[in-house]
XYZ file of N, CA and C in Angstrom:
462
model
N -54.647 -17.168 -1.114
C -54.549 -15.985 -0.286
C -53.602 -16.310 0.870
N -52.611 -15.463 1.097
C -51.632 -15.653 2.154
C -51.959 -14.685 3.274
N -52.119 -15.200 4.490
C -52.446 -14.357 5.636
C -51.459 -14.613 6.754
N -51.043 -13.561 7.415
C -50.250 -13.702 8.626
C -50.618 -12.556 9.551
N -50.951 -12.873 10.781
C -51.361 -11.876 11.748
C -50.128 -11.183 12.302
N -50.088 -9.862 12.219
C -48.935 -9.098 12.665
C -49.429 -8.026 13.615
N -49.367 -8.301 14.913
C -49.801 -7.319 15.899
C -51.221 -6.886 15.629
N -51.424 -5.587 15.434
C -52.761 -5.079 15.165
C -53.024 -4.927 13.678
N -52.046 -5.281 12.849
C -52.211 -5.146 11.407
C -52.273 -6.523 10.777
N -53.060 -6.662 9.740
C -53.163 -7.934 9.027
C -52.641 -7.729 7.618
N -51.629 -8.490 7.260
C -51.098 -8.415 5.905
C -51.801 -9.478 5.073
N -52.595 -9.077 4.144
C -53.309 -10.017 3.293
C -52.967 -9.703 1.849
N -52.533 -10.715 1.145
C -52.245 -10.571 -0.275
C -53.249 -11.418 -1.039
N -53.744 -10.888 -2.105
C -54.716 -11.619 -2.893
C -54.581 -11.167 -4.346
N -54.650 -12.099 -5.245
C -54.501 -11.741 -6.652
C -55.643 -10.846 -7.128
N -56.803 -10.948 -6.516
C -57.928 -10.098 -6.910
C -57.630 -8.645 -6.581
N -56.968 -8.395 -5.436
C -56.642 -7.019 -5.065
C -55.728 -6.367 -6.084
N -54.776 -7.123 -6.625
C -53.862 -6.570 -7.621
C -54.629 -6.146 -8.872
N -55.683 -6.869 -9.197
C -56.488 -6.537 -10.368
C -57.166 -5.180 -10.210
N -57.523 -4.817 -8.976
C -58.205 -3.548 -8.738
C -57.251 -2.444 -8.279
N -55.953 -2.697 -8.312
C -54.996 -1.659 -7.986
C -54.714 -1.503 -6.515
N -54.992 -2.518 -5.704
C -54.723 -2.434 -4.278
C -53.936 -3.672 -3.878
N -52.644 -3.476 -3.550
C -51.829 -4.623 -3.158
C -51.176 -4.408 -1.796
N -51.668 -3.472 -1.006
C -51.094 -3.185 0.308
C -51.719 -4.030 1.394
N -51.406 -3.710 2.655
C -51.971 -4.442 3.771
C -53.484 -4.312 3.823
N -54.118 -5.260 4.482
C -55.575 -5.292 4.523
C -56.161 -4.148 5.330
N -55.349 -3.513 6.193
C -55.878 -2.424 6.994
C -56.142 -1.174 6.152
N -55.658 -1.162 4.933
C -55.919 -0.041 4.033
C -57.160 -0.347 3.200
N -58.034 0.628 3.014
C -59.259 0.352 2.263
C -58.963 0.115 0.786
N -59.574 -0.902 0.187
C -59.358 -1.144 -1.240
C -60.011 -0.061 -2.082
N -59.495 0.147 -3.260
C -60.030 1.168 -4.161
C -60.781 0.473 -5.299
N -61.967 0.032 -5.035
C -62.802 -0.543 -6.080
C -63.523 0.611 -6.772
N -63.340 0.777 -8.083
C -63.910 1.941 -8.762
C -65.422 2.051 -8.606
N -66.130 0.955 -8.671
C -67.584 1.025 -8.617
C -68.097 1.187 -7.192
N -67.380 0.650 -6.210
C -67.878 0.638 -4.844
C -67.366 1.793 -3.993
N -66.168 2.262 -4.259
C -65.544 3.267 -3.410
C -64.885 4.350 -4.274
N -65.653 5.238 -4.899
C -65.063 6.216 -5.797
C -64.300 7.330 -5.079
N -64.629 7.644 -3.824
C -63.951 8.708 -3.090
C -63.264 8.119 -1.867
N -62.184 8.761 -1.397
C -61.520 8.271 -0.192
C -62.449 8.331 1.014
N -62.310 7.377 1.918
C -63.138 7.331 3.113
C -62.762 8.487 4.032
N -63.740 9.253 4.485
C -63.520 10.373 5.379
C -63.968 9.987 6.778
N -63.230 10.443 7.778
C -63.580 10.164 9.156
C -64.457 11.277 9.692
N -65.202 10.984 10.754
C -66.162 11.938 11.289
C -65.484 13.208 11.796
N -64.286 13.107 12.353
C -63.607 14.269 12.904
C -62.652 14.921 11.917
N -62.750 14.554 10.658
C -61.909 15.149 9.628
C -60.710 14.280 9.326
N -60.129 14.487 8.189
C -58.986 13.684 7.783
C -59.447 12.397 7.125
N -58.551 11.757 6.438
C -58.904 10.523 5.763
C -58.344 9.341 6.527
N -58.838 8.177 6.181
C -58.392 6.939 6.810
C -56.895 6.731 6.570
N -56.419 7.058 5.370
C -55.017 6.870 5.039
C -54.114 7.769 5.896
N -54.575 8.991 6.196
C -53.803 9.873 7.064
C -53.712 9.284 8.465
N -54.804 8.697 8.941
C -54.813 8.099 10.277
C -53.884 6.895 10.347
N -53.853 6.083 9.293
C -52.948 4.929 9.257
C -51.503 5.402 9.296
N -51.184 6.458 8.571
C -49.836 7.012 8.602
C -49.454 7.513 9.984
N -50.390 8.156 10.674
C -50.143 8.636 12.026
C -49.904 7.477 12.987
N -50.695 6.429 12.851
C -50.538 5.255 13.716
C -49.185 4.593 13.466
N -48.782 4.489 12.214
C -47.472 3.896 11.903
C -46.339 4.722 12.505
N -46.444 6.041 12.400
C -45.417 6.912 12.956
C -45.341 6.767 14.471
N -46.484 6.741 15.134
C -46.512 6.572 16.592
C -45.934 5.219 16.999
N -46.247 4.180 16.233
C -45.722 2.844 16.539
C -44.197 2.823 16.404
N -43.682 3.463 15.370
C -42.227 3.485 15.184
C -41.535 4.300 16.272
N -42.138 5.411 16.696
C -41.554 6.213 17.779
C -41.550 5.415 19.078
N -42.661 4.737 19.379
C -42.728 3.919 20.593
C -41.724 2.772 20.535
N -41.551 2.169 19.373
C -40.572 1.091 19.226
C -39.155 1.611 19.416
N -38.870 2.794 18.886
C -37.533 3.373 19.051
C -37.247 3.678 20.524
N -38.223 4.220 21.241
C -38.041 4.483 22.666
C -37.854 3.189 23.449
N -38.608 2.168 23.075
C -38.481 0.867 23.725
C -37.107 0.256 23.477
N -36.608 0.410 22.252
C -35.273 -0.099 21.938
C -34.208 0.635 22.752
N -34.348 1.944 22.908
C -33.380 2.716 23.690
C -33.380 2.277 25.156
N -34.555 2.125 25.738
C -34.645 1.676 27.131
C -34.088 0.281 27.321
N -34.366 -0.607 26.381
C -33.847 -1.974 26.465
C -32.326 -1.983 26.335
N -31.800 -1.146 25.436
C -30.347 -1.082 25.274
C -29.650 -0.584 26.536
N -30.266 0.351 27.250
C -29.685 0.841 28.503
C -29.559 -0.318 29.496
N -30.598 -1.142 29.608
C -30.568 -2.280 30.532
C -29.541 -3.317 30.080
N -29.519 -3.617 28.780
C -28.593 -4.629 28.260
C -27.146 -4.179 28.437
N -26.838 -2.922 28.093
C -25.473 -2.411 28.236
C -25.080 -2.371 29.710
N -26.006 -1.988 30.578
C -25.724 -1.989 32.017
C -25.402 -3.377 32.536
N -26.142 -4.367 32.064
C -25.882 -5.747 32.491
C -24.531 -6.225 31.979
N -24.194 -5.855 30.760
C -22.904 -6.267 30.222
C -21.748 -5.574 30.942
N -21.959 -4.330 31.368
C -20.922 -3.622 32.129
C -20.728 -4.255 33.503
N -21.826 -4.640 34.152
C -21.735 -5.308 35.449
C -21.082 -6.678 35.281
N -21.417 -7.343 34.181
C -20.912 -8.687 33.943
C -19.471 -8.754 33.493
N -18.849 -7.606 33.233
C -17.435 -7.624 32.831
C -16.597 -8.107 34.005
N -15.634 -8.868 33.697
C -14.782 -9.380 34.769
C -14.624 -10.880 34.639
N -14.062 -11.486 35.683
C -13.748 -12.905 35.580
C -14.965 -13.815 35.689
N -16.040 -13.400 36.322
C -17.209 -14.276 36.474
C -18.271 -14.059 35.398
N -18.187 -12.991 34.643
C -19.127 -12.742 33.557
C -20.546 -12.504 34.051
N -21.531 -12.932 33.254
C -22.934 -12.688 33.599
C -23.392 -13.507 34.786
N -22.620 -14.518 35.206
C -23.003 -15.277 36.400
C -22.878 -14.413 37.655
N -22.181 -13.288 37.529
C -22.050 -12.345 38.643
C -23.379 -11.651 38.940
N -24.236 -11.570 37.950
C -25.526 -10.902 38.134
C -26.432 -11.743 39.024
N -27.267 -11.083 39.781
C -28.242 -11.808 40.595
C -29.296 -12.433 39.683
N -30.008 -13.407 40.204
C -31.012 -14.085 39.379
C -32.117 -13.112 38.956
N -32.454 -12.162 39.838
C -33.489 -11.193 39.494
C -33.029 -10.298 38.350
N -31.778 -9.841 38.396
C -31.288 -8.965 37.334
C -31.154 -9.719 36.017
N -30.842 -11.014 36.080
C -30.806 -11.802 34.845
C -32.192 -11.908 34.222
N -33.236 -12.032 35.053
C -34.602 -12.043 34.514
C -34.924 -10.718 33.830
N -34.525 -9.619 34.451
C -34.759 -8.299 33.856
C -33.974 -8.164 32.556
N -32.761 -8.709 32.528
C -31.950 -8.668 31.308
C -32.649 -9.402 30.171
N -33.160 -10.597 30.414
C -33.828 -11.351 29.349
C -35.148 -10.705 28.950
N -35.828 -10.047 29.891
C -37.018 -9.274 29.531
C -36.636 -8.129 28.598
N -35.520 -7.464 28.872
C -35.055 -6.369 28.014
C -34.675 -6.879 26.623
N -34.047 -8.054 26.550
C -33.687 -8.632 25.246
C -34.943 -8.951 24.442
N -35.937 -9.571 25.091
C -37.163 -9.902 24.348
C -37.916 -8.644 23.935
N -37.915 -7.615 24.787
C -38.570 -6.353 24.429
C -37.846 -5.664 23.281
N -36.516 -5.723 23.276
C -35.743 -5.124 22.196
C -36.084 -5.789 20.856
N -36.148 -7.115 20.837
C -36.435 -7.820 19.583
C -37.891 -7.633 19.145
N -38.804 -7.485 20.101
C -40.186 -7.159 19.728
C -40.258 -5.752 19.135
N -39.452 -4.832 19.659
C -39.419 -3.470 19.118
C -38.833 -3.447 17.716
N -37.874 -4.340 17.443
C -37.341 -4.445 16.079
C -38.466 -4.823 15.127
N -39.320 -5.767 15.544
C -40.471 -6.142 14.722
C -41.448 -4.987 14.546
N -41.625 -4.177 15.581
C -42.510 -3.022 15.483
C -41.977 -1.937 14.573
N -40.656 -1.847 14.440
C -40.052 -0.835 13.567
C -40.266 -1.145 12.089
N -40.604 -2.383 11.769
C -40.781 -2.758 10.362
C -42.041 -2.149 9.752
N -42.966 -1.662 10.574
C -44.180 -1.044 10.050
C -45.120 -2.071 9.453
N -45.599 -1.810 8.249
C -46.483 -2.730 7.530
C -45.800 -3.095 6.219
N -44.942 -4.128 6.246
C -44.176 -4.460 5.045
C -45.056 -4.990 3.917
N -44.665 -4.699 2.701
C -45.408 -5.168 1.537
C -44.885 -6.505 1.021
N -43.643 -6.863 1.344
C -43.087 -8.129 0.890
C -43.559 -9.246 1.816
N -43.918 -10.393 1.244
C -44.419 -11.501 2.037
C -43.362 -12.048 2.989
N -42.105 -12.125 2.545
C -41.050 -12.654 3.413
C -40.841 -11.760 4.624
N -40.803 -10.459 4.407
C -40.609 -9.524 5.507
C -41.819 -9.519 6.439
N -42.995 -9.705 5.871
C -44.216 -9.779 6.679
C -44.159 -11.006 7.594
N -43.649 -12.117 7.082
C -43.501 -13.324 7.886
C -42.486 -13.151 8.998
N -41.374 -12.466 8.704
C -40.349 -12.203 9.718
C -40.935 -11.310 10.810
N -41.692 -10.290 10.414
C -42.309 -9.406 11.393
C -43.308 -10.171 12.255
N -44.088 -11.041 11.635
C -45.055 -11.837 12.388
C -44.345 -12.712 13.411
N -43.229 -13.324 13.018
C -42.475 -14.173 13.939
C -41.890 -13.352 15.081
N -41.282 -12.215 14.756
C -40.683 -11.379 15.796
C -41.725 -10.913 16.807
N -42.829 -10.371 16.312
C -43.843 -9.839 17.224
C -44.541 -10.944 18.008
N -44.893 -12.026 17.358
C -45.604 -13.109 18.050
C -44.735 -13.742 19.127
N -43.508 -14.096 18.781
C -42.655 -14.802 19.729
C -42.186 -13.894 20.854
N -41.642 -12.727 20.519
C -41.006 -11.915 21.545
C -42.000 -11.136 22.396
N -43.193 -10.821 21.895
C -44.196 -10.215 22.767
C -44.714 -11.242 23.771
N -44.891 -12.485 23.341
C -45.263 -13.545 24.281
C -44.130 -13.806 25.273
N -42.888 -13.782 24.793
C -41.742 -13.972 25.686
C -41.699 -12.878 26.751
N -42.017 -11.643 26.368
C -42.048 -10.550 27.336
C -43.079 -10.785 28.429
N -44.243 -11.306 28.044
C -45.273 -11.618 29.034
C -44.781 -12.711 29.976
N -44.142 -13.730 29.426
C -43.661 -14.833 30.257
C -42.515 -14.396 31.168
N -41.596 -13.548 30.675
C -40.524 -13.045 31.535
C -41.100 -12.168 32.643
N -42.117 -11.371 32.336
C -42.767 -10.549 33.369
C -43.415 -11.433 34.427
N -44.004 -12.545 33.996
C -44.600 -13.492 34.940
C -43.524 -14.109 35.831
N -42.380 -14.450 35.244
C -41.276 -14.999 36.024
C -40.760 -13.990 37.048
N -40.682 -12.725 36.655
C -40.243 -11.681 37.586
C -41.253 -11.522 38.719
N -42.541 -11.511 38.379
C -43.577 -11.388 39.406
C -43.529 -12.584 40.371
N -43.290 -13.769 39.842
C -43.191 -14.951 40.703
C -41.971 -14.850 41.614
N -40.850 -14.367 41.096
C -39.646 -14.207 41.910
C -39.879 -13.197 43.036
N -40.540 -12.096 42.735
C -40.853 -11.098 43.771
C -41.795 -11.701 44.806
N -42.779 -12.447 44.367
C -43.746 -13.067 45.290
C -43.040 -14.046 46.231
N -42.191 -14.892 45.671
C -41.479 -15.874 46.495
C -40.540 -15.167 47.467
N -39.863 -14.119 47.016
C -38.937 -13.381 47.858
C -39.674 -12.693 49.013
N -40.831 -12.117 48.728
C -41.606 -11.433 49.768
C -42.196 -12.418 50.778
N -42.514 -13.605 50.351
C -43.063 -14.612 51.279
C -42.006 -15.101 52.244
N -40.734 -15.082 51.814
C -39.656 -15.512 52.705
C -39.383 -14.499 53.821
N -39.668 -13.242 53.555
C -39.337 -12.174 54.525
C -40.305 -12.122 55.641
């Protein structure tokens, strides 16, 4: 059994699942003929599969918006950095914001992948989300520390 944790979704592949006609991510309910003859219904109406589709759509929309915001920051930094001094012209605080935008952009790329069925793509998504979401937290911590140090000097 191959497992890789991907954000809030778990991609689990198992040869037993293929035998029962279910080879998708683990967040989808398996269709065992004897145990689950009807689709699972939620208390407020709709099926579990409809809710998963809605969550995937919302995640992709949020990732697209995040990518757009990150691109605005990255393009702005590159426009400021044009010239003879390049990105060294940027202040240290703006460089921290730039690297936060880069890590957020790459985490959003991982979020756009949805719930891949291929093991290789699932591994790439796991790497993107795990590394760059943690990087975003660390860059935010660095920015907070820079603001704290700057305010203490004043």
